[in-house]
XYZ file of N, CA and C in Angstrom:
873
model
N 63.545 117.124 -46.223
C 64.632 117.925 -46.810
C 64.530 119.381 -46.325
N 65.629 119.960 -45.931
C 65.616 121.327 -45.425
C 65.402 122.340 -46.542
N 64.505 123.289 -46.340
C 64.180 124.305 -47.343
C 65.258 125.367 -47.364
N 65.225 126.144 -48.499
C 66.173 127.277 -48.584
C 65.954 128.244 -47.412
N 64.672 128.409 -47.040
C 64.396 129.311 -45.934
C 65.085 128.867 -44.649
N 65.026 127.585 -44.352
C 65.659 127.103 -43.144
C 67.167 127.201 -43.215
N 67.736 126.920 -44.379
C 69.203 126.974 -44.535
C 69.694 128.390 -44.271
N 69.018 129.373 -44.881
C 69.502 130.741 -44.756
C 69.263 131.296 -43.362
N 68.217 130.847 -42.707
C 67.998 131.283 -41.323
C 69.121 130.765 -40.434
N 69.533 129.507 -40.644
C 70.638 128.949 -39.877
C 71.927 129.712 -40.132
N 72.165 130.047 -41.403
C 73.364 130.815 -41.752
C 73.348 132.183 -41.038
N 72.178 132.793 -41.044
C 72.071 134.101 -40.426
C 72.355 134.030 -38.938
N 71.803 133.012 -38.262
C 72.035 132.825 -36.838
C 73.507 132.556 -36.584
N 74.132 131.756 -37.423
C 75.558 131.451 -37.267
C 76.409 132.729 -37.376
N 76.052 133.547 -38.351
C 76.816 134.791 -38.540
C 76.684 135.698 -37.325
N 75.497 135.768 -36.773
C 75.278 136.607 -35.609
C 76.014 136.120 -34.371
N 76.266 134.809 -34.322
C 76.893 134.211 -33.133
C 78.378 134.008 -33.299
N 78.943 134.427 -34.418
C 80.380 134.248 -34.648
C 81.137 135.031 -33.573
N 82.144 134.406 -32.921
C 82.942 135.108 -31.942
C 83.765 136.207 -32.604
N 83.952 137.315 -31.850
C 84.798 138.407 -32.381
C 84.112 139.328 -33.340
N 82.788 139.097 -33.564
C 82.079 139.940 -34.536
C 81.236 141.043 -33.827
N 80.798 140.781 -32.602
C 79.972 141.746 -31.913
C 80.809 142.396 -30.828
N 81.050 143.660 -30.885
C 81.931 144.341 -29.936
C 81.174 145.301 -29.048
N 81.812 145.667 -27.971
C 81.152 146.466 -26.933
C 81.044 147.958 -27.287
N 81.853 148.425 -28.183
C 81.863 149.877 -28.421
C 81.598 150.237 -29.886
N 80.886 151.340 -30.052
C 80.668 151.898 -31.362
C 81.506 153.170 -31.507
N 82.360 153.203 -32.496
C 83.277 154.326 -32.690
C 82.572 155.417 -33.544
N 82.562 156.622 -33.030
C 81.957 157.748 -33.747
C 83.044 158.549 -34.461
N 82.644 159.280 -35.476
C 83.539 160.206 -36.125
C 84.664 159.549 -36.914
N 84.431 158.383 -37.451
C 85.468 157.685 -38.177
C 85.874 158.437 -39.441
N 84.950 159.066 -40.082
C 85.225 159.787 -41.338
C 85.483 161.266 -41.122
N 85.908 161.620 -39.899
C 86.221 162.979 -39.563
C 87.648 163.045 -39.012
N 88.253 164.210 -39.102
C 89.573 164.411 -38.526
C 89.753 165.898 -38.235
N 90.620 166.205 -37.284
C 90.898 167.584 -36.885
C 92.404 167.782 -36.793
N 92.889 168.866 -37.412
C 94.328 169.131 -37.431
C 94.582 170.602 -37.093
N 95.725 170.892 -36.441
C 96.081 172.293 -36.148
C 96.616 172.986 -37.411
N 96.189 174.229 -37.617
C 96.661 174.978 -38.766
C 96.924 176.427 -38.317
N 97.697 177.127 -39.155
C 98.013 178.534 -38.855
C 97.307 179.382 -39.929
N 96.175 179.949 -39.557
C 95.436 180.805 -40.474
C 94.438 180.041 -41.325
N 93.817 180.763 -42.232
C 92.753 180.177 -43.070
C 92.985 180.420 -44.527
N 94.250 180.613 -44.955
C 94.494 180.820 -46.376
C 94.231 179.546 -47.129
N 94.052 179.684 -48.404
C 93.768 178.506 -49.275
C 94.878 177.485 -49.210
N 96.129 177.932 -49.169
C 97.219 176.987 -49.131
C 97.254 176.210 -47.805
N 97.026 176.947 -46.721
C 97.011 176.270 -45.405
C 95.841 175.331 -45.307
N 94.659 175.717 -45.806
C 93.490 174.849 -45.754
C 93.724 173.595 -46.602
N 94.333 173.757 -47.770
C 94.556 172.578 -48.658
C 95.500 171.606 -47.970
N 96.600 172.113 -47.338
C 97.536 171.239 -46.634
C 96.837 170.563 -45.449
N 96.005 171.329 -44.746
C 95.308 170.745 -43.591
C 94.329 169.653 -43.990
N 93.646 169.848 -45.100
C 92.725 168.849 -45.594
C 93.460 167.563 -45.975
N 94.641 167.731 -46.561
C 95.396 166.521 -46.939
C 95.850 165.749 -45.673
N 96.268 166.482 -44.673
C 96.691 165.807 -43.409
C 95.483 165.181 -42.747
N 94.332 165.872 -42.720
C 93.145 165.299 -42.131
C 92.694 164.060 -42.883
N 92.853 164.059 -44.215
C 92.521 162.923 -45.030
C 93.311 161.702 -44.637
N 94.637 161.905 -44.409
C 95.489 160.808 -44.022
C 95.069 160.234 -42.671
N 94.763 161.108 -41.740
C 94.354 160.649 -40.397
C 93.045 159.920 -40.489
N 92.110 160.411 -41.301
C 90.831 159.764 -41.447
C 90.964 158.363 -42.016
N 91.809 158.192 -43.032
C 91.983 156.871 -43.641
C 92.553 155.852 -42.643
N 93.441 156.322 -41.758
C 93.972 155.420 -40.726
C 92.835 154.978 -39.817
N 91.965 155.889 -39.441
C 90.830 155.522 -38.596
C 89.865 154.588 -39.319
N 89.588 154.866 -40.576
C 88.606 154.111 -41.329
C 89.036 152.654 -41.544
N 90.335 152.440 -41.641
C 90.831 151.063 -41.866
C 91.508 150.472 -40.658
N 91.969 151.326 -39.739
C 92.773 150.841 -38.622
C 94.237 150.620 -39.010
N 94.566 150.802 -40.266
C 95.890 150.505 -40.809
C 96.726 151.790 -40.969
N 97.711 151.979 -40.134
C 98.576 153.127 -40.267
C 99.546 152.939 -41.464
N 99.841 151.640 -41.785
C 100.820 151.332 -42.847
C 100.338 151.807 -44.209
N 99.053 152.064 -44.372
C 98.548 152.459 -45.696
C 99.180 153.786 -46.149
N 99.690 154.571 -45.193
C 100.307 155.857 -45.531
C 101.583 155.711 -46.324
N 102.158 154.515 -46.383
C 103.374 154.304 -47.185
C 103.053 153.558 -48.454
N 101.812 153.253 -48.728
C 101.439 152.545 -49.981
C 101.690 153.460 -51.168
N 102.034 152.895 -52.292
C 102.345 153.665 -53.500
C 101.185 154.573 -53.927
N 99.934 154.041 -53.798
C 98.769 154.790 -54.285
C 98.425 155.970 -53.373
N 98.905 155.989 -52.151
C 98.430 156.948 -51.195
C 98.795 158.390 -51.574
N 100.049 158.603 -52.019
C 100.502 159.967 -52.336
C 99.641 160.606 -53.414
N 99.315 159.852 -54.440
C 98.476 160.412 -55.505
C 97.051 160.651 -55.029
N 96.561 159.751 -54.205
C 95.198 159.890 -53.680
C 95.109 161.079 -52.729
N 96.138 161.242 -51.922
C 96.100 162.334 -50.936
C 96.045 163.712 -51.601
N 96.675 163.833 -52.774
C 96.617 165.115 -53.505
C 95.191 165.454 -53.927
N 94.329 164.430 -54.045
C 92.952 164.647 -54.420
C 92.003 164.695 -53.236
N 92.564 164.811 -52.039
C 91.754 164.785 -50.834
C 90.588 165.784 -50.826
N 90.767 167.012 -51.363
C 89.626 167.965 -51.362
C 88.359 167.437 -52.041
N 88.543 166.510 -52.983
C 87.375 165.951 -53.679
C 86.464 165.188 -52.732
N 87.015 164.666 -51.647
C 86.247 163.831 -50.746
C 85.669 164.607 -49.582
N 85.897 165.902 -49.521
C 85.426 166.735 -48.404
C 83.963 166.922 -48.480
N 83.274 166.692 -47.395
C 81.811 166.920 -47.263
C 81.532 168.191 -46.510
N 82.378 168.472 -45.534
C 82.155 169.672 -44.707
C 83.451 170.004 -43.958
N 83.665 171.263 -43.677
C 84.814 171.646 -42.861
C 84.490 172.907 -42.090
N 85.212 173.103 -40.978
C 85.039 174.320 -40.181
C 86.286 174.488 -39.314
N 86.398 175.696 -38.755
C 87.503 176.029 -37.891
C 86.998 176.322 -36.492
N 87.913 176.122 -35.525
C 87.670 176.599 -34.165
C 89.023 177.095 -33.606
N 88.946 178.174 -32.869
C 90.165 178.841 -32.404
C 90.787 178.054 -31.255
N 92.099 178.058 -31.244
C 92.848 177.469 -30.115
C 93.136 178.540 -29.073
N 93.130 178.180 -27.806
C 93.563 179.151 -26.796
C 95.033 179.476 -26.979
N 95.463 180.688 -26.661
C 96.879 181.010 -26.806
C 97.722 180.147 -25.902
N 98.907 179.703 -26.376
C 99.742 178.853 -25.531
C 100.258 179.600 -24.337
N 100.448 178.921 -23.200
C 101.013 179.596 -22.021
C 102.358 180.196 -22.318
N 102.667 181.256 -21.672
C 103.978 181.922 -21.892
C 105.097 180.978 -21.607
N 106.061 180.932 -22.535
C 107.229 180.074 -22.355
C 107.089 178.678 -22.861
N 105.845 178.318 -23.307
C 105.633 176.946 -23.827
C 105.541 177.011 -25.349
N 106.204 176.082 -26.015
C 106.131 176.005 -27.458
C 104.850 175.411 -27.897
N 104.211 175.987 -28.911
C 102.977 175.412 -29.415
C 103.299 174.260 -30.345
N 102.259 173.444 -30.617
C 102.435 172.322 -31.538
C 102.780 172.848 -32.948
N 103.532 172.087 -33.695
C 103.925 172.478 -35.042
C 102.710 172.490 -35.941
N 102.525 173.488 -36.771
C 101.378 173.546 -37.680
C 101.506 172.526 -38.793
N 100.356 172.132 -39.363
C 100.367 171.245 -40.487
C 100.980 171.917 -41.683
N 100.638 173.184 -41.895
C 101.228 173.968 -43.002
C 101.694 175.293 -42.428
N 102.919 175.655 -42.631
C 103.455 176.897 -42.072
C 103.081 178.068 -42.996
N 102.628 179.138 -42.378
C 102.319 180.335 -43.106
C 103.119 181.460 -42.430
N 104.237 181.824 -43.109
C 105.156 182.846 -42.569
C 105.635 182.414 -41.188
N 105.943 181.131 -41.051
C 106.488 180.575 -39.812
C 105.550 180.772 -38.640
N 104.268 180.945 -38.918
C 103.294 181.187 -37.847
C 103.014 179.903 -37.107
N 102.687 180.024 -35.823
C 102.258 178.900 -35.029
C 100.764 178.664 -35.259
N 100.326 177.437 -35.093
C 98.873 177.144 -35.323
C 98.040 177.914 -34.312
N 96.994 178.513 -34.792
C 96.121 179.296 -33.928
C 94.701 178.775 -33.918
N 94.441 177.713 -34.729
C 93.097 177.184 -34.819
C 93.183 175.716 -35.241
N 92.035 175.041 -35.099
C 91.912 173.654 -35.549
C 91.017 173.604 -36.744
N 91.400 172.869 -37.741
C 90.563 172.644 -38.940
C 89.905 171.278 -38.807
N 88.636 171.266 -38.682
C 87.848 170.020 -38.625
C 87.271 169.720 -39.999
N 87.452 168.470 -40.452
C 86.981 168.068 -41.792
C 86.195 166.766 -41.706
N 85.064 166.771 -42.359
C 84.266 165.528 -42.524
C 84.339 165.122 -43.984
N 84.659 163.839 -44.216
C 84.771 163.312 -45.568
C 83.546 162.470 -45.920
N 83.312 162.323 -47.201
C 82.189 161.563 -47.735
C 82.407 160.073 -47.465
N 81.597 159.484 -46.596
C 81.780 158.078 -46.218
C 81.693 157.145 -47.422
N 80.685 157.322 -48.243
C 80.484 156.426 -49.382
C 81.639 156.519 -50.373
N 82.069 157.734 -50.650
C 83.174 157.923 -51.599
C 84.470 157.356 -51.048
N 84.709 157.542 -49.763
C 85.916 156.993 -49.140
C 85.901 155.475 -49.142
N 84.750 154.904 -48.832
C 84.676 153.432 -48.826
C 84.880 152.873 -50.250
N 84.388 153.573 -51.233
C 84.592 153.126 -52.606
C 86.054 153.221 -52.991
N 86.720 154.287 -52.551
C 88.162 154.437 -52.775
C 88.931 153.321 -52.148
N 88.603 152.968 -50.915
C 89.285 151.891 -50.205
C 89.070 150.554 -50.895
N 87.830 150.261 -51.284
C 87.562 148.976 -51.994
C 88.342 148.920 -53.266
N 88.418 150.009 -54.007
C 89.149 150.022 -55.270
C 90.637 149.726 -55.086
N 91.117 149.990 -53.882
C 92.556 149.784 -53.587
C 92.757 148.575 -52.657
N 91.743 147.743 -52.544
C 91.900 146.506 -51.766
C 91.971 146.687 -50.279
N 91.374 147.747 -49.744
C 91.385 148.025 -48.317
C 89.986 148.300 -47.830
N 89.226 147.283 -47.459
C 87.861 147.499 -46.970
C 87.837 148.289 -45.697
N 86.793 149.155 -45.564
C 86.632 149.909 -44.320
C 86.252 148.951 -43.208
N 86.681 149.261 -41.998
C 86.477 148.400 -40.860
C 85.044 148.406 -40.355
N 84.407 149.582 -40.370
C 83.097 149.706 -39.752
C 83.185 150.366 -38.383
N 82.071 150.636 -37.780
C 82.039 151.413 -36.521
C 82.082 150.558 -35.283
N 81.711 149.258 -35.368
C 81.726 148.411 -34.193
C 83.127 147.799 -34.053
N 83.831 148.197 -33.013
C 85.214 147.777 -32.850
C 85.473 147.313 -31.406
N 86.511 146.498 -31.238
C 86.793 145.959 -29.904
C 87.268 147.037 -28.932
N 86.700 147.072 -27.757
C 87.169 147.988 -26.715
C 88.325 147.342 -25.957
N 89.299 148.142 -25.605
C 90.519 147.662 -24.952
C 90.668 148.311 -23.555
N 90.787 147.509 -22.540
C 91.044 148.004 -21.192
C 92.539 147.827 -20.874
N 93.140 148.923 -20.371
C 94.608 148.911 -20.176
C 94.920 148.925 -18.650
N 95.637 147.894 -18.204
C 96.203 147.878 -16.849
C 97.711 148.109 -16.976
N 98.221 149.055 -16.175
C 99.652 149.324 -16.164
C 100.187 149.220 -14.735
N 101.405 148.710 -14.639
C 102.125 148.710 -13.366
C 103.558 149.090 -13.608
N 104.134 149.860 -12.655
C 105.500 150.378 -12.794
C 106.423 149.800 -11.722
N 107.642 149.525 -12.159
C 108.690 149.069 -11.261
C 109.839 150.087 -11.354
N 110.044 150.903 -10.320
C 111.095 151.915 -10.375
C 112.402 151.463 -9.737
N 112.475 150.152 -9.446
C 113.675 149.624 -8.816
C 113.564 149.490 -7.297
N 112.580 150.190 -6.750
C 112.380 150.148 -5.296
C 111.002 149.568 -4.954
N 110.017 149.854 -5.753
C 108.685 149.340 -5.480
C 107.881 149.208 -6.795
N 106.817 148.436 -6.725
C 105.931 148.260 -7.873
C 104.592 148.871 -7.517
N 104.090 149.653 -8.419
C 102.817 150.344 -8.172
C 101.895 150.219 -9.402
N 100.586 150.242 -9.163
C 99.629 150.296 -10.246
C 99.443 151.728 -10.730
N 99.189 151.884 -12.013
C 98.976 153.208 -12.572
C 97.694 153.810 -12.002
N 97.809 155.039 -11.487
C 96.716 155.778 -10.931
C 96.427 156.987 -11.896
N 95.376 156.894 -12.701
C 95.161 157.931 -13.710
C 94.982 159.342 -13.139
N 94.418 159.454 -11.957
C 94.233 160.797 -11.394
C 95.567 161.403 -10.958
N 96.596 160.594 -10.760
C 97.900 161.097 -10.376
C 98.741 161.467 -11.581
N 98.434 160.838 -12.718
C 99.242 161.096 -13.910
C 98.322 161.119 -15.143
N 97.409 162.071 -15.204
C 96.429 162.087 -16.309
C 97.052 162.244 -17.695
N 98.246 162.864 -17.777
C 98.850 163.044 -19.073
C 99.227 161.713 -19.718
N 99.509 160.691 -18.926
C 99.816 159.376 -19.470
C 98.576 158.759 -20.126
N 97.423 158.907 -19.445
C 96.180 158.408 -20.002
C 95.861 159.127 -21.293
N 96.052 160.485 -21.289
C 95.748 161.253 -22.486
C 96.636 160.878 -23.649
N 97.881 160.574 -23.364
C 98.806 160.194 -24.465
C 98.393 158.848 -25.072
N 97.926 157.936 -24.262
C 97.407 156.664 -24.784
C 96.128 156.862 -25.580
N 95.258 157.747 -25.104
C 94.017 158.023 -25.811
C 94.268 158.619 -27.182
N 95.308 159.486 -27.281
C 95.650 160.067 -28.591
C 95.927 158.992 -29.609
N 96.795 158.005 -29.249
C 97.106 156.938 -30.155
C 95.881 156.113 -30.494
N 95.088 155.788 -29.501
C 93.878 154.974 -29.735
C 92.932 155.705 -30.671
N 92.734 156.996 -30.496
C 91.848 157.743 -31.366
C 92.354 157.812 -32.792
N 93.671 157.915 -32.937
C 94.243 157.905 -34.274
C 93.935 156.613 -35.005
N 93.896 155.497 -34.263
C 93.627 154.200 -34.875
C 92.135 153.879 -34.896
N 91.330 154.710 -34.291
C 89.888 154.449 -34.251
C 89.545 153.319 -33.324
N 90.240 153.206 -32.187
C 90.008 152.123 -31.232
C 89.552 152.665 -29.888
N 88.446 152.104 -29.363
C 88.002 152.530 -28.045
C 88.952 152.048 -26.959
N 89.437 152.962 -26.090
C 90.373 152.628 -25.062
C 89.781 152.981 -23.701
N 89.886 152.036 -22.778
C 89.395 152.177 -21.433
C 90.562 152.141 -20.452
N 90.543 153.029 -19.470
C 91.551 153.041 -18.398
C 90.829 152.863 -17.059
N 91.220 151.898 -16.243
C 90.546 151.668 -14.975
C 90.508 152.904 -14.111
N 89.448 153.066 -13.342
C 89.309 154.213 -12.473
C 90.290 154.125 -11.300
N 90.680 152.930 -10.925
C 91.497 152.677 -9.763
C 90.914 153.261 -8.501
N 89.593 153.094 -8.386
C 88.881 153.452 -7.161
C 88.978 152.284 -6.179
N 88.232 152.357 -5.102
C 88.346 151.328 -4.072
C 88.006 149.945 -4.612
N 87.003 149.890 -5.504
C 86.626 148.573 -6.089
C 87.788 147.986 -6.883
N 88.465 148.803 -7.704
C 89.579 148.295 -8.475
C 90.740 147.892 -7.546
N 91.020 148.737 -6.553
C 92.133 148.441 -5.667
C 91.933 147.192 -4.839
N 90.646 146.874 -4.616
C 90.341 145.631 -3.887
C 90.435 144.418 -4.825
N 90.143 144.649 -6.107
C 90.065 143.509 -7.056
C 91.397 143.090 -7.606
N 92.364 144.038 -7.661
C 93.634 143.689 -8.337
C 94.818 144.358 -7.638
N 95.947 143.690 -7.629
C 97.158 144.195 -7.016
C 98.289 144.202 -8.064
N 99.366 144.916 -7.730
C 100.533 144.946 -8.607
C 101.065 143.519 -8.851
N 100.973 142.685 -7.839
C 101.469 141.304 -7.944
C 100.686 140.534 -9.010
N 99.413 140.836 -9.187
C 98.607 140.174 -10.234
C 99.140 140.548 -11.623
N 99.505 141.830 -11.785
C 100.020 142.303 -13.084
C 101.419 141.672 -13.342
N 102.302 141.749 -12.360
C 103.664 141.248 -12.596
C 103.728 139.735 -12.680
N 102.792 139.072 -12.023
C 102.731 137.618 -12.119
C 101.896 137.109 -13.273
N 101.253 138.077 -13.987
C 100.369 137.731 -15.114
C 99.339 136.672 -14.673
N 98.692 136.925 -13.551
C 97.665 136.019 -13.058
C 96.399 136.308 -13.857
N 96.214 135.572 -14.910
C 95.188 135.916 -15.897
C 93.770 135.910 -15.329
N 93.491 134.930 -14.464
C 92.126 134.844 -13.897
C 91.811 136.089 -13.082
N 92.783 136.516 -12.271
C 92.565 137.716 -11.455
C 92.411 138.976 -12.323
N 93.234 139.043 -13.386
C 93.168 140.191 -14.284
C 91.830 140.250 -14.988
N 91.388 139.124 -15.524
C 90.110 139.093 -16.225
C 88.944 139.389 -15.272
N 89.030 138.873 -14.055
C 87.976 139.099 -13.073
C 87.853 140.590 -12.717
N 89.028 141.208 -12.497
C 89.036 142.634 -12.165
C 88.547 143.494 -13.340
N 88.662 142.992 -14.546
C 88.315 143.739 -15.735
C 86.827 143.661 -16.032
N 86.119 142.747 -15.438
C 84.720 142.456 -15.831
C 83.809 143.655 -15.678
N 84.071 144.524 -14.690
C 83.175 145.662 -14.464
C 83.167 146.637 -15.636
N 84.246 146.608 -16.452
C 84.368 147.531 -17.591
C 83.852 146.904 -18.880
N 83.553 145.626 -18.894
C 83.033 144.938 -20.066
C 83.881 145.137 -21.303
N 85.213 144.962 -21.208
C 86.050 145.159 -22.410
C 86.008 143.932 -23.329
N 86.346 144.130 -24.548
C 86.474 143.021 -25.490
C 87.867 142.407 -25.361
N 88.884 143.204 -25.112
C 90.229 142.741 -24.899
C 90.857 143.489 -23.732
N 91.899 142.904 -23.134
C 92.570 143.492 -21.991
C 94.062 143.575 -22.330
N 94.627 144.792 -22.174
C 96.029 145.043 -22.420
C 96.743 145.251 -21.089
N 97.753 144.460 -20.822
C 98.496 144.548 -19.556
C 99.954 144.988 -19.876
N 100.367 146.060 -19.228
C 101.721 146.558 -19.411
C 102.526 146.563 -18.097
N 103.698 145.937 -18.122
C 104.600 145.957 -16.985
C 105.833 146.780 -17.374
N 105.902 147.965 -16.842
C 106.974 148.913 -17.212
C 108.057 148.986 -16.131
N 109.284 148.777 -16.525
C 110.398 148.710 -15.558
C 111.464 149.795 -15.884
N 111.828 150.537 -14.865
C 112.875 151.575 -15.030
C 114.241 150.887 -14.946
N 115.068 151.064 -15.995
C 116.384 150.462 -16.033
C 117.461 151.430 -15.557
N 117.325 152.688 -16.000
C 118.272 153.745 -15.646
C 117.620 155.041 -16.021
N 118.355 156.146 -15.814
C 117.810 157.429 -16.223
C 117.520 157.435 -17.704
N 116.314 157.829 -18.092
C 115.901 157.868 -19.501
C 115.989 156.508 -20.159
N 115.710 155.469 -19.403
C 115.729 154.114 -19.988
C 114.720 153.248 -19.266
N 113.718 152.809 -20.045
C 112.670 151.932 -19.505
C 112.463 150.763 -20.427
N 111.941 149.664 -19.913
C 111.543 148.527 -20.701
C 110.097 148.169 -20.371
N 109.447 147.500 -21.292
C 108.047 147.133 -21.045
C 107.784 145.742 -21.579
N 107.018 145.004 -20.827
C 106.499 143.698 -21.257
C 105.026 143.834 -21.376
N 104.501 143.517 -22.544
C 103.073 143.692 -22.846
C 102.399 142.379 -23.098
N 101.169 142.244 -22.629
C 100.337 141.076 -22.920
C 98.937 141.524 -23.279
N 98.402 141.019 -24.383
C 97.062 141.346 -24.837
C 96.183 140.096 -24.702
N 95.167 140.191 -23.875
C 94.249 139.052 -23.686
C 92.932 139.297 -24.473
N 92.514 138.268 -25.190
C 91.162 138.322 -25.772
C 90.506 136.963 -25.511
N 89.347 136.733 -26.185
C 88.598 135.514 -25.907
C 89.348 134.264 -26.346
N 90.283 134.415 -27.249
C 90.981 133.231 -27.806
C 92.300 132.936 -27.142
N 92.836 133.836 -26.300
C 94.109 133.569 -25.708
C 94.882 134.877 -25.425
N 96.209 134.806 -25.568
C 97.037 135.974 -25.262
C 98.172 136.118 -26.260
N 98.586 137.375 -26.470
C 99.771 137.683 -27.303
C 100.691 138.551 -26.447
N 101.994 138.353 -26.561
C 102.965 139.099 -25.757
C 104.075 139.668 -26.615
N 104.643 140.798 -26.151
C 105.774 141.413 -26.836
C 106.515 142.319 -25.853
N 107.718 142.741 -26.246
C 108.534 143.580 -25.399
C 108.905 144.868 -26.183
N 109.246 145.917 -25.411
C 109.666 147.169 -26.024
C 110.570 147.920 -25.066
N 111.325 148.847 -25.619
C 112.228 149.717 -24.844
C 111.919 151.170 -25.215
N 112.129 152.047 -24.244
C 111.888 153.468 -24.517
C 112.535 154.346 -23.496
N 112.450 155.671 -23.729
C 113.127 156.623 -22.868
C 112.313 156.933 -21.616
N 110.996 156.755 -21.696
C 110.135 157.085 -20.545
C 108.850 156.308 -20.601
N 108.051 156.442 -19.560
C 106.809 155.678 -19.468
C 105.770 156.097 -20.499
N 105.712 157.367 -20.794
C 104.755 157.846 -21.775
C 105.024 157.268 -23.159
N 106.293 157.257 -23.525
C 106.682 156.702 -24.830
C 106.316 155.210 -24.907
N 106.597 154.487 -23.851
C 106.298 153.047 -23.847
C 104.807 152.811 -23.847
N 104.049 153.599 -23.098
C 102.605 153.425 -23.083
C 102.017 153.641 -24.459
N 102.473 154.653 -25.184
C 101.997 154.902 -26.524
C 102.389 153.743 -27.470
N 103.610 153.286 -27.330
C 104.063 152.162 -28.146
C 103.190 150.908 -27.882
N 102.835 150.694 -26.625
C 102.014 149.557 -26.274
C 100.632 149.590 -26.923
N 100.025 150.747 -26.885
C 98.700 150.911 -27.520
C 98.811 150.787 -28.999
N 99.867 151.333 -29.582
C 100.084 151.243 -31.027
C 100.218 149.781 -31.479
N 101.027 148.974 -30.770
C 101.185 147.581 -31.147
C 99.910 146.806 -30.899
N 99.209 147.117 -29.821
C 97.912 146.447 -29.570
C 96.967 146.748 -30.733
N 97.004 147.998 -31.248
C 96.188 148.332 -32.416
C 96.534 147.499 -33.635
N 97.845 147.246 -33.845
C 98.266 146.415 -34.956
C 97.708 145.010 -34.842
N 97.734 144.466 -33.640
C 97.238 143.097 -33.408
C 95.722 143.037 -33.596
N 95.022 144.024 -33.103
C 93.572 144.031 -33.227
C 93.130 144.181 -34.666
N 93.825 145.019 -35.442
C 93.497 145.162 -36.834
C 93.721 143.847 -37.569
N 94.860 143.190 -37.307
C 95.175 141.912 -37.961
C 94.136 140.851 -37.591
N 93.602 140.931 -36.388
C 92.737 139.876 -35.897
C 91.255 140.138 -36.223
N 90.831 141.382 -36.190
C 89.403 141.657 -36.272
C 88.969 142.467 -37.507
N 89.857 143.258 -38.070
C 89.433 144.077 -39.206
C 89.153 143.209 -40.428
N 88.193 143.607 -41.277
C 87.899 142.813 -42.461
C 89.048 142.812 -43.462
N 89.171 141.731 -44.164
C 90.245 141.641 -45.169
C 89.699 141.976 -46.541
N 90.546 142.260 -47.480
C 90.133 142.595 -48.829
C 89.339 141.462 -49.410
N 88.174 141.818 -49.999
C 87.345 140.792 -50.626
C 86.297 140.209 -49.706
N 86.353 140.561 -48.387
C 85.389 140.059 -47.448
C 84.116 140.868 -47.520
N 82.982 140.259 -47.109
C 81.755 140.991 -47.056
C 81.839 142.075 -45.998
N 81.142 143.168 -46.174
C 81.072 144.184 -45.152
C 80.498 143.583 -43.890
N 81.004 144.038 -42.732
C 80.536 143.478 -41.452
C 79.039 143.698 -41.312
N 78.350 142.630 -40.929
C 76.909 142.725 -40.702
C 76.087 142.543 -41.971
N 76.704 142.246 -43.101
C 75.980 142.090 -44.342
C 75.847 140.615 -44.665
N 74.643 140.190 -44.973
C 74.392 138.784 -45.328
C 73.202 138.730 -46.284
N 73.387 138.113 -47.425
C 72.301 137.979 -48.389
C 71.407 136.779 -47.976
N 70.108 136.984 -47.922
C 69.194 135.931 -47.523
C 68.269 135.633 -48.652
N 68.164 134.338 -48.987
C 67.257 133.900 -50.058
C 66.124 133.120 -49.424
N 64.916 133.512 -49.691
C 63.709 132.839 -49.165
C 63.072 132.050 -50.290
N 62.946 130.736 -50.072
C 62.355 129.879 -51.109
C 60.846 130.087 -51.160
């Protein structure tokens, strides 16, 4: 007859070997957020802390939809209670002729001149989430590698990040907001040898997965962006993971908008697939009884 010790050891090994539980990337700064503000008055700081609190909760859970929950408005008003530390750092002055980003809280219509960084109490935030049925995700999360190809009506090309770095940065902004590690291929000689635009447009999965191996991603996001007319683009997206693929379509005014939408929807799918559900044990937690 198998002893309790043997049973629990088997359960422990099974938990460690469950697919989708061990990810390639550890996300840092989940309980931190930074927002632009104008000045350091108490009113501006309070508004900035509330905005930072909202951003932090999205990262902690991966769920952007929580911002529309009934309980969120009342909780956000109490955001200062959860602050562990905060500090400011000055922003460089905007180039002449360029509009600066809108401040979180306006002070005499001033433009933001600094960033307010806030760290929140991890234990208190996790307790708040549990009380409202939203368990924290944890720091080990799936890394996503993004392949993009464009069709401008004349030719199809692979996205070259060094030629259009602002597109990569816009995708990284969305990924960071969701607390998701995002990888963009270097598109060096090795990548250019391993994959072609035809692989992306033909959705040749074996070639795509093979070219992705050097980056060791947990999932692969493939975007095929097609120009329809001036200020009109469409995108076909496919997300590959160990269990298969998910696909969807989107429309937008430009490539940057579509790229951000693609990362946003990929985040929704990853949260639904991998984030813990209410009532589940915290990731990596297992009670062991030794007879």
